[in-house]
Structures are given as structure tokens and as C-alpha cells.
Backbone as JSON Lines, residues from 0, in Angstrom:
{"i":0,"aa":"M","n":[160.62,6.03,75.68],"ca":[159.96,6.65,76.89],"c":[160.04,7.95,76.47]}
{"i":1,"aa":"N","n":[159.02,8.74,77.67],"ca":[158.61,9.94,77.32],"c":[158.81,11.04,78.54]}
{"i":2,"aa":"P","n":[159.02,12.11,78.12],"ca":[159.3,13.11,79.42],"c":[158.01,13.05,80.02]}
{"i":3,"aa":"S","n":[157.84,13.23,81.46],"ca":[156.95,13.19,82.19],"c":[156.92,14.59,82.82]}
{"i":4,"aa":"P","n":[155.62,15.35,83.0],"ca":[155.56,16.52,83.81],"c":[155.64,16.18,85.52]}
{"i":5,"aa":"A","n":[155.51,14.8,85.65],"ca":[155.67,14.88,87.3],"c":[157.14,14.93,87.64]}
{"i":6,"aa":"V","n":[158.11,14.76,86.86],"ca":[159.35,14.77,87.49],"c":[160.43,15.76,86.65]}
{"i":7,"aa":"T","n":[159.69,16.21,85.64],"ca":[160.74,17.27,84.8],"c":[159.8,18.75,84.63]}
{"i":8,"aa":"A","n":[160.28,19.8,84.39],"ca":[159.86,20.99,84.34],"c":[159.68,21.35,82.5]}
{"i":9,"aa":"P","n":[158.94,22.26,82.36],"ca":[158.96,22.32,80.74],"c":[160.32,22.91,80.54]}
{"i":10,"aa":"V","n":[160.74,22.71,79.17],"ca":[161.6,23.68,78.58],"c":[161.24,24.79,77.89]}
{"i":11,"aa":"Q","n":[161.83,26.12,78.42],"ca":[161.55,27.26,77.91],"c":[162.39,27.82,76.95]}
{"i":12,"aa":"Q","n":[162.06,28.72,75.88],"ca":[162.85,29.17,74.95],"c":[163.28,30.77,75.74]}
{"i":13,"aa":"G","n":[164.26,31.26,75.98],"ca":[164.25,32.65,76.57],"c":[164.21,32.28,78.28]}
{"i":14,"aa":"G","n":[164.49,33.44,78.95],"ca":[164.13,33.41,80.34],"c":[165.61,33.05,80.87]}
{"i":15,"aa":"V","n":[164.85,32.77,82.26],"ca":[166.05,32.27,83.31],"c":[166.84,31.01,83.1]}
{"i":16,"aa":"Q","n":[166.45,30.12,81.96],"ca":[166.83,28.84,81.71],"c":[167.93,29.37,80.45]}
{"i":17,"aa":"D","n":[168.09,30.38,80.02],"ca":[168.84,30.82,78.9],"c":[169.92,31.12,79.81]}
{"i":18,"aa":"V","n":[169.87,32.14,80.78],"ca":[170.91,32.62,81.78],"c":[171.37,31.69,82.31]}
{"i":19,"aa":"A","n":[170.89,30.4,82.99],"ca":[171.6,29.45,83.87],"c":[172.69,28.44,82.46]}
{"i":20,"aa":"A","n":[172.07,28.36,81.3],"ca":[172.58,27.98,80.63],"c":[174.3,28.47,79.66]}
{"i":21,"aa":"A","n":[173.84,29.66,79.97],"ca":[175.43,30.66,79.85],"c":[176.14,30.6,80.83]}
{"i":22,"aa":"A","n":[175.48,30.66,82.26],"ca":[176.42,30.17,83.53],"c":[177.01,28.9,83.29]}
{"i":23,"aa":"R","n":[176.51,27.98,82.76],"ca":[177.1,26.78,82.99],"c":[178.23,26.9,81.62]}
{"i":24,"aa":"R","n":[177.84,27.5,80.8],"ca":[179.08,27.74,79.78],"c":[180.38,28.49,80.27]}
{"i":25,"aa":"V","n":[180.03,29.34,81.17],"ca":[181.21,30.04,82.01],"c":[182.01,29.13,82.7]}
{"i":26,"aa":"V","n":[181.25,28.39,83.41],"ca":[181.92,27.58,84.52],"c":[182.75,26.5,83.31]}
{"i":27,"aa":"D","n":[182.22,25.79,82.46],"ca":[182.99,24.9,81.59],"c":[184.44,25.78,81.0]}
{"i":28,"aa":"A","n":[184.24,26.8,80.76],"ca":[185.3,27.36,80.08],"c":[186.41,27.81,80.75]}
{"i":29,"aa":"I","n":[186.12,28.51,82.15],"ca":[186.88,28.76,82.98],"c":[187.76,27.14,83.39]}
{"i":30,"aa":"V","n":[187.16,26.6,83.52],"ca":[187.78,25.0,84.03],"c":[188.77,24.55,82.73]}
{"i":31,"aa":"R","n":[188.37,24.74,81.61],"ca":[189.15,24.11,80.5],"c":[190.0,25.03,80.23]}
{"i":32,"aa":"A","n":[189.98,26.29,80.45],"ca":[190.95,27.46,79.84],"c":[192.1,27.56,81.31]}
{"i":33,"aa":"G","n":[191.6,26.99,82.79],"ca":[192.87,27.17,83.56],"c":[193.89,28.32,83.42]}
{"i":34,"aa":"D","n":[195.16,28.18,83.71],"ca":[196.01,29.3,83.56],"c":[196.16,29.96,82.45]}
{"i":35,"aa":"A","n":[195.46,29.72,81.2],"ca":[195.58,30.27,79.89],"c":[194.87,31.73,80.18]}
{"i":36,"aa":"I","n":[194.0,31.86,81.0],"ca":[193.48,33.24,81.4],"c":[193.64,33.99,82.45]}
{"i":37,"aa":"A","n":[195.17,33.7,83.04],"ca":[195.72,34.18,84.06],"c":[195.96,35.6,83.72]}
{"i":38,"aa":"A","n":[196.48,35.77,82.73],"ca":[196.37,37.23,82.3],"c":[195.5,38.24,82.11]}
{"i":39,"aa":"Q","n":[194.13,37.33,81.76],"ca":[193.25,38.31,81.86],"c":[192.21,38.25,82.91]}
{"i":40,"aa":"S","n":[192.47,37.47,83.85],"ca":[191.92,37.34,85.06],"c":[191.34,38.45,86.09]}
{"i":41,"aa":"G","n":[192.15,39.63,85.87],"ca":[191.29,40.75,86.59],"c":[190.09,41.4,85.76]}
{"i":42,"aa":"D","n":[190.19,41.52,84.6],"ca":[188.97,42.1,83.62],"c":[188.21,40.98,83.72]}
{"i":43,"aa":"L","n":[188.46,39.71,83.52],"ca":[187.32,38.65,83.8],"c":[186.43,38.55,84.83]}
{"i":44,"aa":"A","n":[187.27,38.68,86.16],"ca":[186.85,38.7,87.56],"c":[185.82,39.98,87.49]}
{"i":45,"aa":"T","n":[186.44,41.28,86.81],"ca":[185.49,42.26,87.08],"c":[184.07,42.22,86.44]}
{"i":46,"aa":"A","n":[184.18,41.78,85.54],"ca":[183.05,41.58,84.43],"c":[182.35,40.56,84.91]}
{"i":47,"aa":"L","n":[182.72,39.38,85.65],"ca":[181.65,38.77,86.01],"c":[180.98,39.05,87.3]}
{"i":48,"aa":"H","n":[181.98,39.72,88.24],"ca":[181.25,40.43,89.19],"c":[180.38,41.36,88.84]}
{"i":49,"aa":"G","n":[180.1,41.96,87.96],"ca":[179.43,43.05,87.5],"c":[178.05,42.3,87.15]}
{"i":50,"aa":"V","n":[178.21,41.19,86.13],"ca":[177.07,40.38,86.11],"c":[176.17,39.98,87.35]}
{"i":51,"aa":"A","n":[177.06,39.2,88.39],"ca":[176.62,38.8,89.51],"c":[175.62,39.87,90.09]}
{"i":52,"aa":"D","n":[176.41,41.22,90.08],"ca":[175.64,42.36,90.99],"c":[174.45,42.76,90.19]}
{"i":53,"aa":"R","n":[174.22,42.79,88.93],"ca":[172.88,43.05,88.32],"c":[171.89,41.87,88.8]}
{"i":54,"aa":"I","n":[172.47,40.87,88.74],"ca":[171.5,39.73,89.16],"c":[171.09,39.94,90.52]}
{"i":55,"aa":"D","n":[171.95,40.18,91.43],"ca":[171.56,40.21,93.01],"c":[170.89,41.6,93.1]}
{"i":56,"aa":"L","n":[170.78,42.37,92.38],"ca":[170.04,43.64,92.54],"c":[168.19,43.46,92.19]}
{"i":57,"aa":"A","n":[168.4,41.98,91.46],"ca":[166.86,41.8,90.98],"c":[166.39,40.64,91.91]}
{"i":58,"aa":"A","n":[167.1,40.11,92.59],"ca":[166.93,39.04,93.46],"c":[166.04,39.58,94.37]}
{"i":59,"aa":"P","n":[164.78,38.46,94.71],"ca":[164.07,38.92,95.81],"c":[164.57,38.28,97.25]}
{"i":60,"aa":"P","n":[163.97,38.84,98.04],"ca":[164.41,38.5,99.9],"c":[164.54,37.11,99.74]}
{"i":61,"aa":"L","n":[165.54,36.51,100.59],"ca":[165.68,35.11,100.59],"c":[164.79,34.23,101.13]}
{"i":62,"aa":"A","n":[164.17,34.76,102.0],"ca":[162.92,34.06,102.52],"c":[161.9,33.92,101.53]}
{"i":63,"aa":"E","n":[161.42,34.84,100.72],"ca":[160.44,34.98,99.57],"c":[161.15,34.14,98.81]}
{"i":64,"aa":"R","n":[162.19,34.02,98.19],"ca":[162.55,33.16,97.43],"c":[162.46,31.5,97.82]}
{"i":65,"aa":"M","n":[162.84,31.38,98.94],"ca":[162.93,30.05,99.66],"c":[161.26,29.39,99.42]}
{"i":66,"aa":"T","n":[160.63,30.47,99.53],"ca":[158.94,30.01,99.39],"c":[158.69,29.67,97.88]}
{"i":67,"aa":"T","n":[159.2,30.49,97.05],"ca":[158.51,30.15,95.4],"c":[159.5,28.91,95.16]}
{"i":68,"aa":"M","n":[160.65,28.79,95.61],"ca":[161.26,27.72,94.73],"c":[160.62,26.45,94.99]}
{"i":69,"aa":"W","n":[159.7,26.17,96.04],"ca":[158.77,25.12,96.33],"c":[157.4,25.07,95.83]}
{"i":70,"aa":"L","n":[157.27,25.85,94.78],"ca":[156.02,25.72,94.23],"c":[156.1,24.33,93.25]}
{"i":71,"aa":"P","n":[154.83,23.95,93.02],"ca":[154.92,22.96,91.97],"c":[155.66,22.66,90.99]}
{"i":72,"aa":"V","n":[155.7,23.73,90.14],"ca":[156.53,23.69,88.67],"c":[158.03,24.25,89.31]}
{"i":73,"aa":"D","n":[157.99,25.11,89.94],"ca":[159.45,25.57,90.22],"c":[160.19,24.93,91.1]}
{"i":74,"aa":"S","n":[159.64,24.19,91.56],"ca":[160.96,22.87,92.23],"c":[161.4,22.1,91.59]}
{"i":75,"aa":"R","n":[160.82,21.76,90.27],"ca":[161.61,20.76,89.15],"c":[162.68,21.68,88.34]}
{"i":76,"aa":"L","n":[162.52,23.23,88.59],"ca":[163.35,23.77,87.91],"c":[164.7,24.41,88.58]}
{"i":77,"aa":"H","n":[165.07,24.01,89.87],"ca":[165.87,24.4,90.45],"c":[166.91,23.69,91.13]}
{"i":78,"aa":"N","n":[166.71,22.31,90.88],"ca":[167.42,21.27,91.65],"c":[168.61,21.21,90.95]}
{"i":79,"aa":"P","n":[169.72,20.59,91.82],"ca":[171.06,20.72,90.92],"c":[171.15,19.46,89.98]}
{"i":80,"aa":"V","n":[170.48,18.69,89.63],"ca":[170.52,17.76,88.68],"c":[169.97,17.63,87.32]}
{"i":81,"aa":"N","n":[168.7,18.2,87.33],"ca":[167.85,18.18,86.18],"c":[167.21,19.54,86.07]}
{"i":82,"aa":"G","n":[167.55,20.5,87.07],"ca":[166.77,21.7,87.14],"c":[167.34,22.88,86.09]}
{"i":83,"aa":"L","n":[166.57,23.1,85.02],"ca":[166.96,23.79,83.78],"c":[167.38,25.16,84.27]}
{"i":84,"aa":"E","n":[167.16,25.73,85.46],"ca":[167.03,26.97,85.71],"c":[168.46,27.19,86.77]}
{"i":85,"aa":"N","n":[169.16,26.01,87.23],"ca":[170.05,26.02,88.29],"c":[171.33,25.67,87.61]}
{"i":86,"aa":"P","n":[172.42,26.63,87.62],"ca":[173.35,26.36,86.67],"c":[174.43,25.24,86.98]}
{"i":87,"aa":"L","n":[174.11,24.77,88.43],"ca":[174.99,23.62,88.93],"c":[174.7,22.44,88.27]}
{"i":88,"aa":"A","n":[173.38,22.18,87.59],"ca":[172.98,21.0,87.41],"c":[173.61,20.8,85.86]}
{"i":89,"aa":"P","n":[173.8,19.66,85.38],"ca":[174.56,19.45,84.12],"c":[173.74,19.75,82.85]}
{"i":90,"aa":"P","n":[172.7,19.59,82.75],"ca":[171.48,18.97,83.13],"c":[170.99,17.84,82.96]}
{"i":91,"aa":"L","n":[170.72,16.67,83.62],"ca":[170.48,15.29,83.23],"c":[168.97,15.67,82.6]}
{"i":92,"aa":"E","n":[168.79,14.99,81.54],"ca":[167.65,14.92,80.77],"c":[166.69,13.67,81.18]}
{"i":93,"aa":"I","n":[165.47,13.76,81.52],"ca":[164.77,12.85,82.61],"c":[163.94,12.31,81.71]}
{"i":94,"aa":"T","n":[163.36,10.81,81.27],"ca":[162.42,10.3,80.67],"c":[161.69,9.27,81.56]}
{"i":95,"aa":"E","n":[160.66,9.05,81.19],"ca":[159.99,7.88,82.33],"c":[159.59,6.72,80.99]}
{"i":96,"aa":"G","n":[159.58,5.59,81.6],"ca":[159.23,4.15,80.89],"c":[157.66,3.62,81.64]}
{"i":97,"aa":"A","n":[157.23,3.11,80.73],"ca":[155.88,2.62,80.74],"c":[155.78,1.49,82.17]}
{"i":98,"aa":"D","n":[157.11,0.9,82.36],"ca":[157.01,-0.01,83.81],"c":[157.51,0.79,84.81]}
{"i":99,"aa":"G","n":[157.36,1.58,84.97],"ca":[157.79,2.63,86.1],"c":[159.16,2.87,86.34]}
{"i":100,"aa":"D","n":[159.81,2.72,85.41],"ca":[161.53,3.21,85.48],"c":[161.48,4.45,85.02]}
{"i":101,"aa":"V","n":[162.43,5.38,86.13],"ca":[162.85,6.37,85.62],"c":[164.35,6.47,84.6]}
{"i":102,"aa":"A","n":[164.53,7.23,83.77],"ca":[165.88,7.18,83.23],"c":[166.15,8.69,83.03]}
{"i":103,"aa":"G","n":[167.54,8.64,82.64],"ca":[168.09,10.19,82.46],"c":[169.37,9.83,81.25]}
{"i":104,"aa":"S","n":[169.84,11.02,80.76],"ca":[170.92,10.93,80.15],"c":[171.51,12.15,80.19]}
{"i":105,"aa":"V","n":[173.09,11.95,80.38],"ca":[173.62,13.25,80.54],"c":[175.11,12.78,80.37]}
{"i":106,"aa":"T","n":[175.75,14.01,79.41],"ca":[176.99,14.13,79.02],"c":[177.82,15.35,80.16]}
{"i":107,"aa":"L","n":[178.62,14.72,80.92],"ca":[179.7,15.55,81.81],"c":[180.83,16.0,81.44]}
{"i":108,"aa":"G","n":[181.25,17.31,81.78],"ca":[182.58,17.55,81.13],"c":[183.66,17.91,82.17]}
{"i":109,"aa":"L","n":[184.5,18.52,82.06],"ca":[185.49,18.78,82.97],"c":[185.31,19.26,84.32]}
{"i":110,"aa":"P","n":[184.23,20.38,84.62],"ca":[183.75,20.52,85.73],"c":[183.29,19.4,86.7]}
{"i":111,"aa":"Y","n":[183.19,18.24,86.02],"ca":[182.45,17.04,86.83],"c":[183.49,16.05,87.0]}
{"i":112,"aa":"Q","n":[185.1,16.39,86.88],"ca":[186.23,15.53,86.91],"c":[186.55,15.02,88.21]}
{"i":113,"aa":"G","n":[187.03,13.5,88.47],"ca":[187.26,13.41,89.74],"c":[188.95,12.71,89.14]}
{"i":114,"aa":"P","n":[188.91,11.45,88.94],"ca":[190.15,10.94,88.31],"c":[189.95,11.45,86.92]}
{"i":115,"aa":"P","n":[191.54,11.32,86.5],"ca":[191.45,11.98,85.18],"c":[190.75,11.81,83.98]}
{"i":116,"aa":"G","n":[190.1,12.07,83.35],"ca":[189.29,11.83,82.37],"c":[187.88,11.14,82.71]}
{"i":117,"aa":"H","n":[187.69,11.12,83.93],"ca":[186.3,10.46,84.54],"c":[185.67,11.27,85.41]}
{"i":118,"aa":"V","n":[184.53,10.76,85.59],"ca":[183.6,11.37,86.59],"c":[183.82,11.34,88.08]}
{"i":119,"aa":"H","n":[183.71,12.19,88.95],"ca":[183.96,12.31,90.37],"c":[182.79,11.29,90.76]}
{"i":120,"aa":"G","n":[183.33,10.58,91.93],"ca":[182.32,9.3,92.26],"c":[181.32,10.27,93.21]}
{"i":121,"aa":"G","n":[181.49,11.38,93.7],"ca":[180.41,12.15,94.36],"c":[179.46,12.71,93.17]}
{"i":122,"aa":"I","n":[179.66,13.13,92.11],"ca":[178.72,13.33,91.15],"c":[177.9,12.06,90.69]}
{"i":123,"aa":"S","n":[178.39,10.89,90.97],"ca":[177.63,9.77,90.42],"c":[176.84,9.39,91.74]}
{"i":124,"aa":"A","n":[176.74,9.93,92.48],"ca":[176.05,9.42,94.1],"c":[175.03,10.56,94.0]}
{"i":125,"aa":"L","n":[175.11,11.88,93.58],"ca":[174.27,12.82,93.2],"c":[173.37,12.48,92.38]}
{"i":126,"aa":"L","n":[173.64,11.98,91.13],"ca":[172.92,11.68,89.9],"c":[171.71,10.57,90.52]}
{"i":127,"aa":"L","n":[172.5,9.39,91.52],"ca":[171.49,8.31,91.51],"c":[170.56,8.61,92.51]}
{"i":128,"aa":"D","n":[170.88,9.54,93.65],"ca":[170.21,9.97,94.6],"c":[168.9,10.47,93.95]}
{"i":129,"aa":"H","n":[169.16,11.32,93.05],"ca":[168.04,12.15,92.31],"c":[167.37,11.5,91.63]}
{"i":130,"aa":"V","n":[167.95,10.51,91.14],"ca":[167.2,9.55,90.23],"c":[166.13,8.65,90.7]}
{"i":131,"aa":"L","n":[166.58,7.76,91.89],"ca":[166.03,6.95,92.9],"c":[164.63,7.74,93.53]}
{"i":132,"aa":"G","n":[165.29,9.05,93.77],"ca":[163.75,9.81,94.72],"c":[162.73,10.08,93.43]}
{"i":133,"aa":"L","n":[163.41,10.28,92.06],"ca":[162.23,10.95,91.3],"c":[161.4,9.34,90.82]}
{"i":134,"aa":"A","n":[161.97,8.38,90.96],"ca":[161.23,7.01,90.72],"c":[160.32,6.75,92.12]}
{"i":135,"aa":"N","n":[160.76,7.45,92.85],"ca":[159.91,6.9,94.22],"c":[158.64,8.02,93.85]}
{"i":136,"aa":"I","n":[158.58,9.11,93.6],"ca":[157.82,10.04,93.27],"c":[156.75,9.65,92.32]}
{"i":137,"aa":"R","n":[157.36,8.96,91.06],"ca":[156.6,8.45,90.19],"c":[155.76,7.33,90.91]}
{"i":138,"aa":"A","n":[156.08,6.5,91.32],"ca":[155.41,5.42,92.14],"c":[154.53,5.67,92.75]}
{"i":139,"aa":"G","n":[154.46,7.02,93.53],"ca":[153.6,7.32,94.61],"c":[153.92,7.36,95.72]}
{"i":140,"aa":"N","n":[155.18,6.75,96.27],"ca":[155.69,6.67,97.58],"c":[156.92,7.38,97.79]}
{"i":141,"aa":"S","n":[157.01,8.53,97.76],"ca":[158.26,9.16,98.05],"c":[158.69,9.62,99.64]}
{"i":142,"aa":"G","n":[159.81,9.42,99.62],"ca":[160.69,9.9,101.15],"c":[161.82,10.46,101.14]}
{"i":143,"aa":"M","n":[162.47,10.88,102.3],"ca":[163.91,11.46,102.47],"c":[164.56,10.48,102.24]}
{"i":144,"aa":"T","n":[165.87,10.64,101.71],"ca":[167.03,9.68,101.71],"c":[167.35,9.39,103.15]}
{"i":145,"aa":"A","n":[167.33,7.99,103.6],"ca":[168.25,7.71,104.96],"c":[169.29,6.84,104.59]}
{"i":146,"aa":"R","n":[169.54,6.25,103.83],"ca":[170.79,5.34,103.06],"c":[170.91,5.23,101.41]}
{"i":147,"aa":"L","n":[172.23,5.44,101.25],"ca":[172.39,5.3,99.92],"c":[173.78,4.69,99.43]}
{"i":148,"aa":"A","n":[173.73,3.23,98.85],"ca":[174.8,2.44,99.26],"c":[175.12,2.3,97.72]}
{"i":149,"aa":"L","n":[176.32,2.64,96.98],"ca":[176.98,2.68,95.85],"c":[177.81,1.49,95.85]}
{"i":150,"aa":"T","n":[177.85,0.93,94.65],"ca":[178.82,0.06,93.91],"c":[179.7,0.77,92.7]}
{"i":151,"aa":"Y","n":[180.85,1.04,92.71],"ca":[181.58,1.55,91.6],"c":[182.28,0.16,91.07]}
{"i":152,"aa":"H","n":[181.74,-0.19,89.76],"ca":[182.16,-1.42,89.33],"c":[183.18,-0.77,88.13]}
{"i":153,"aa":"R","n":[183.0,0.34,87.68],"ca":[184.24,0.82,86.57],"c":[184.14,2.18,86.47]}
{"i":154,"aa":"P","n":[184.84,2.84,86.14],"ca":[185.04,4.36,86.19],"c":[184.22,4.8,84.95]}
{"i":155,"aa":"L","n":[183.79,6.19,85.15],"ca":[182.64,6.47,84.43],"c":[183.36,7.62,83.24]}
{"i":156,"aa":"P","n":[183.5,7.69,82.16],"ca":[184.24,8.57,81.16],"c":[183.55,9.72,81.27]}
{"i":157,"aa":"L","n":[184.12,10.94,81.0],"ca":[183.88,12.16,80.75],"c":[183.58,12.29,79.27]}
{"i":158,"aa":"F","n":[182.95,13.25,78.81],"ca":[182.27,13.55,77.23],"c":[182.03,12.33,76.84]}
{"i":159,"aa":"E","n":[181.17,11.72,77.36],"ca":[180.48,10.45,76.52],"c":[178.91,10.36,77.61]}
{"i":160,"aa":"E","n":[177.84,10.26,76.38],"ca":[176.76,10.23,77.24],"c":[176.57,8.89,78.14]}
{"i":161,"aa":"L","n":[175.83,9.28,79.32],"ca":[175.86,8.48,80.43],"c":[174.09,8.14,80.67]}
{"i":162,"aa":"S","n":[174.01,6.67,80.76],"ca":[172.48,6.65,81.02],"c":[172.2,6.38,82.6]}
{"i":163,"aa":"V","n":[171.34,6.84,83.08],"ca":[170.88,6.7,84.64],"c":[169.45,6.54,84.52]}
{"i":164,"aa":"T","n":[169.55,5.09,85.43],"ca":[168.09,4.46,85.52],"c":[167.76,4.5,86.94]}
{"i":165,"aa":"G","n":[166.52,4.48,87.42],"ca":[166.06,4.18,88.95],"c":[164.54,3.62,88.67]}
{"i":166,"aa":"R","n":[164.43,3.01,89.95],"ca":[163.13,2.19,89.7],"c":[162.87,1.97,91.19]}
{"i":167,"aa":"Q","n":[161.52,1.94,91.85],"ca":[160.91,1.59,93.27],"c":[161.02,0.04,93.01]}
{"i":168,"aa":"A","n":[162.03,-0.47,94.38],"ca":[161.83,-1.74,94.51],"c":[160.79,-2.3,95.24]}
{"i":169,"aa":"S","n":[160.32,-1.88,96.35],"ca":[159.76,-2.39,97.32],"c":[159.23,-1.11,98.36]}
{"i":170,"aa":"V","n":[158.0,-1.47,99.24],"ca":[157.66,-0.67,100.14],"c":[157.31,-1.28,101.46]}
{"i":171,"aa":"D","n":[157.84,-0.83,102.4],"ca":[157.54,-1.58,103.78],"c":[157.18,-0.64,104.75]}
{"i":172,"aa":"G","n":[155.8,-0.3,104.82],"ca":[155.28,0.82,105.92],"c":[156.07,2.12,105.25]}
{"i":173,"aa":"R","n":[156.63,2.56,106.31],"ca":[157.3,4.13,106.02],"c":[158.84,3.92,105.22]}
{"i":174,"aa":"K","n":[158.93,2.71,105.01],"ca":[160.38,2.4,104.31],"c":[160.05,2.18,102.97]}
{"i":175,"aa":"I","n":[161.2,2.71,102.17],"ca":[160.94,2.79,100.58],"c":[162.11,2.12,100.04]}
{"i":176,"aa":"H","n":[162.29,1.13,99.38],"ca":[163.43,0.81,98.7],"c":[163.23,1.08,97.2]}
{"i":177,"aa":"A","n":[164.75,1.48,96.63],"ca":[164.71,1.64,95.28],"c":[166.23,1.26,94.62]}
{"i":178,"aa":"T","n":[166.28,0.84,93.64],"ca":[167.49,0.64,92.91],"c":[168.13,1.34,91.73]}
{"i":179,"aa":"G","n":[168.93,1.73,91.28],"ca":[169.52,2.17,90.04],"c":[170.81,2.19,89.65]}
{"i":180,"aa":"T","n":[171.22,2.33,88.39],"ca":[172.3,2.54,87.62],"c":[172.68,3.44,86.9]}
{"i":181,"aa":"I","n":[174.14,3.59,86.77],"ca":[174.46,4.69,85.78],"c":[175.6,3.73,84.67]}
{"i":182,"aa":"S","n":[175.24,3.85,83.47],"ca":[175.94,3.06,82.41],"c":[176.51,3.94,81.53]}
{"i":183,"aa":"A","n":[177.86,3.46,81.0],"ca":[178.41,3.98,79.63],"c":[178.67,3.01,78.47]}
{"i":184,"aa":"D","n":[178.16,3.42,77.6],"ca":[178.42,2.57,76.23],"c":[177.74,0.87,76.61]}
{"i":185,"aa":"G","n":[176.85,1.09,77.38],"ca":[175.91,0.1,77.71],"c":[176.5,-0.99,78.68]}
{"i":186,"aa":"H","n":[177.34,-0.45,79.48],"ca":[178.02,-1.49,80.74],"c":[177.76,-0.58,81.87]}
{"i":187,"aa":"V","n":[177.25,-1.35,83.03],"ca":[176.9,-0.52,83.9],"c":[178.44,-0.3,84.83]}
{"i":188,"aa":"A","n":[178.16,1.14,85.39],"ca":[179.76,1.53,86.16],"c":[179.18,1.85,87.52]}
{"i":189,"aa":"V","n":[178.19,1.98,87.65],"ca":[177.73,2.23,89.17],"c":[176.44,1.72,89.53]}
{"i":190,"aa":"S","n":[176.32,1.1,90.38],"ca":[174.99,0.74,90.85],"c":[174.72,1.35,92.12]}
{"i":191,"aa":"A","n":[173.15,1.43,92.59],"ca":[172.98,1.81,93.79],"c":[171.88,1.35,94.4]}
{"i":192,"aa":"E","n":[171.51,0.93,95.66],"ca":[170.46,0.6,96.26],"c":[170.05,1.93,97.42]}
{"i":193,"aa":"G","n":[169.25,2.19,97.51],"ca":[168.67,3.41,98.34],"c":[167.77,3.2,99.35]}
{"i":194,"aa":"L","n":[167.43,3.65,100.44],"ca":[166.45,3.65,101.38],"c":[165.99,4.69,101.67]}
{"i":195,"aa":"F","n":[164.56,5.14,101.3],"ca":[164.11,6.44,101.62],"c":[163.09,6.26,102.77]}
{"i":196,"aa":"V","n":[162.6,7.27,103.3],"ca":[161.88,6.97,104.71],"c":[160.93,7.97,104.3]}
{"i":197,"aa":"R","n":[159.45,7.75,104.47],"ca":[158.37,8.61,104.05],"c":[157.99,9.45,105.7]}
{"i":198,"aa":"P","n":[158.14,10.68,105.92],"ca":[157.97,11.59,106.91],"c":[156.66,11.09,107.77]}
{"i":199,"aa":"R","n":[156.75,10.9,109.11],"ca":[155.38,10.6,109.92],"c":[154.38,11.7,109.62]}
{"i":200,"aa":"A","n":[153.36,11.21,109.69],"ca":[152.12,12.51,109.33],"c":[152.1,13.04,110.69]}
{"i":201,"aa":"E","n":[151.76,14.42,110.33],"ca":[151.64,15.19,111.43],"c":[150.26,15.17,112.32]}
{"i":202,"aa":"P","n":[150.22,15.36,113.32],"ca":[148.77,15.26,114.21],"c":[147.82,15.98,113.59]}
{"i":203,"aa":"G","n":[146.95,15.49,113.49],"ca":[145.57,16.11,112.77],"c":[145.6,16.49,111.5]}
{"i":204,"aa":"R","n":[146.61,15.74,110.51],"ca":[146.79,15.61,109.32],"c":[146.45,14.35,108.61]}
């Protein structure tokens, strides 16, 4: 399987991607440290607010940024699943297969914990919704999520590589059906069936 520019953005050395990676490290460190940093909390908060202030000063007006975020390449950089410029993204590494499948791999740490030592169920839904959507894009029939049904077969462990797959199953008019799974150590832990609906064409288009 190979990375595809259709659903992934290019990895760049330096720039915003490095800043986002540093922010992920900060989040992970805070969750891991917990009360161990209580004595330093004032100084740490001041330092982090200082960094945020510097970034805010450079940020364009919100309306302008909302426009640029949806440029063809930039839209793949900012999403919360595999967007390399989004600190919320783990990020999931996406590849594509010749048979039309979309797959990804990711290792999740403590910020994504639900049950002790395991991934929060909502994170599983986020990953699958995104990968099913990418599978639809790859197939050339994309739409908005109308329904996402998940079955949790077994807990997903933290700190282990997880495999996420998605494929478009069928198209019926504006309705698009896709399926996917998340596996750990070769065993399916979560499966999903999604219904996506292609927006109606605007009059005159």
C-alpha cells in the first residue's frame, strides 16, 4: 500500500508541522505527569500562555483562516485525525491499496484513554468516520455522514499499533455505504457501517 496525495498531505520538515508535533508532546507530557507538576503549575501555565500569545499575534482573522483551511492541500493538513498541522490529530498515517481500500496505522497514548489502559470509544468513532469518508473520496463518491454504526468487539489497547481500514461498499443514488474496522494484533476490535449522503446539486450547477 502506498500513500496517496488524494487523501494525505505531504510531510514537510520544519514549519507548522513541527509546531503541531511539539504541541502533541506537551499534551502527552501533561497527561502523563498529572499531579507531579502541581508545584510547577504556575510557571508552566505562564510559559504556555506566552507561547499561545505569540501564535495568536501571528494568526490571521478567523474568516480568512476558515477560507484558507479548505484549499485543496490545506484541507488535508488541518483535520483532527491525520492532519499533520493539527495538534489534536494523533496523527493517523494513511495508505491506500490497489483494491480501493483505505488503511491507516496509529499508536495512541494516554490523552486518548477511556477505560484504564484502553482507547476511548469516541476516539474509535472519530477514526472510523474519517477513514470511511476517505474511502468514499478515493472511490469518487463522497458525501456527508448520515449514520455511523459501531460494534465494539473487544477493548482497543493503548501503546500498541492499531490498524484502521475502510472501503466503499455500495452506492444507491445519493446514498453511499461504507464499512471499516480497527484491529489490534491482527484481531478486529471495532467494526463500523456508515451511511453517507451526497449533497443535492444546487440549481444551475
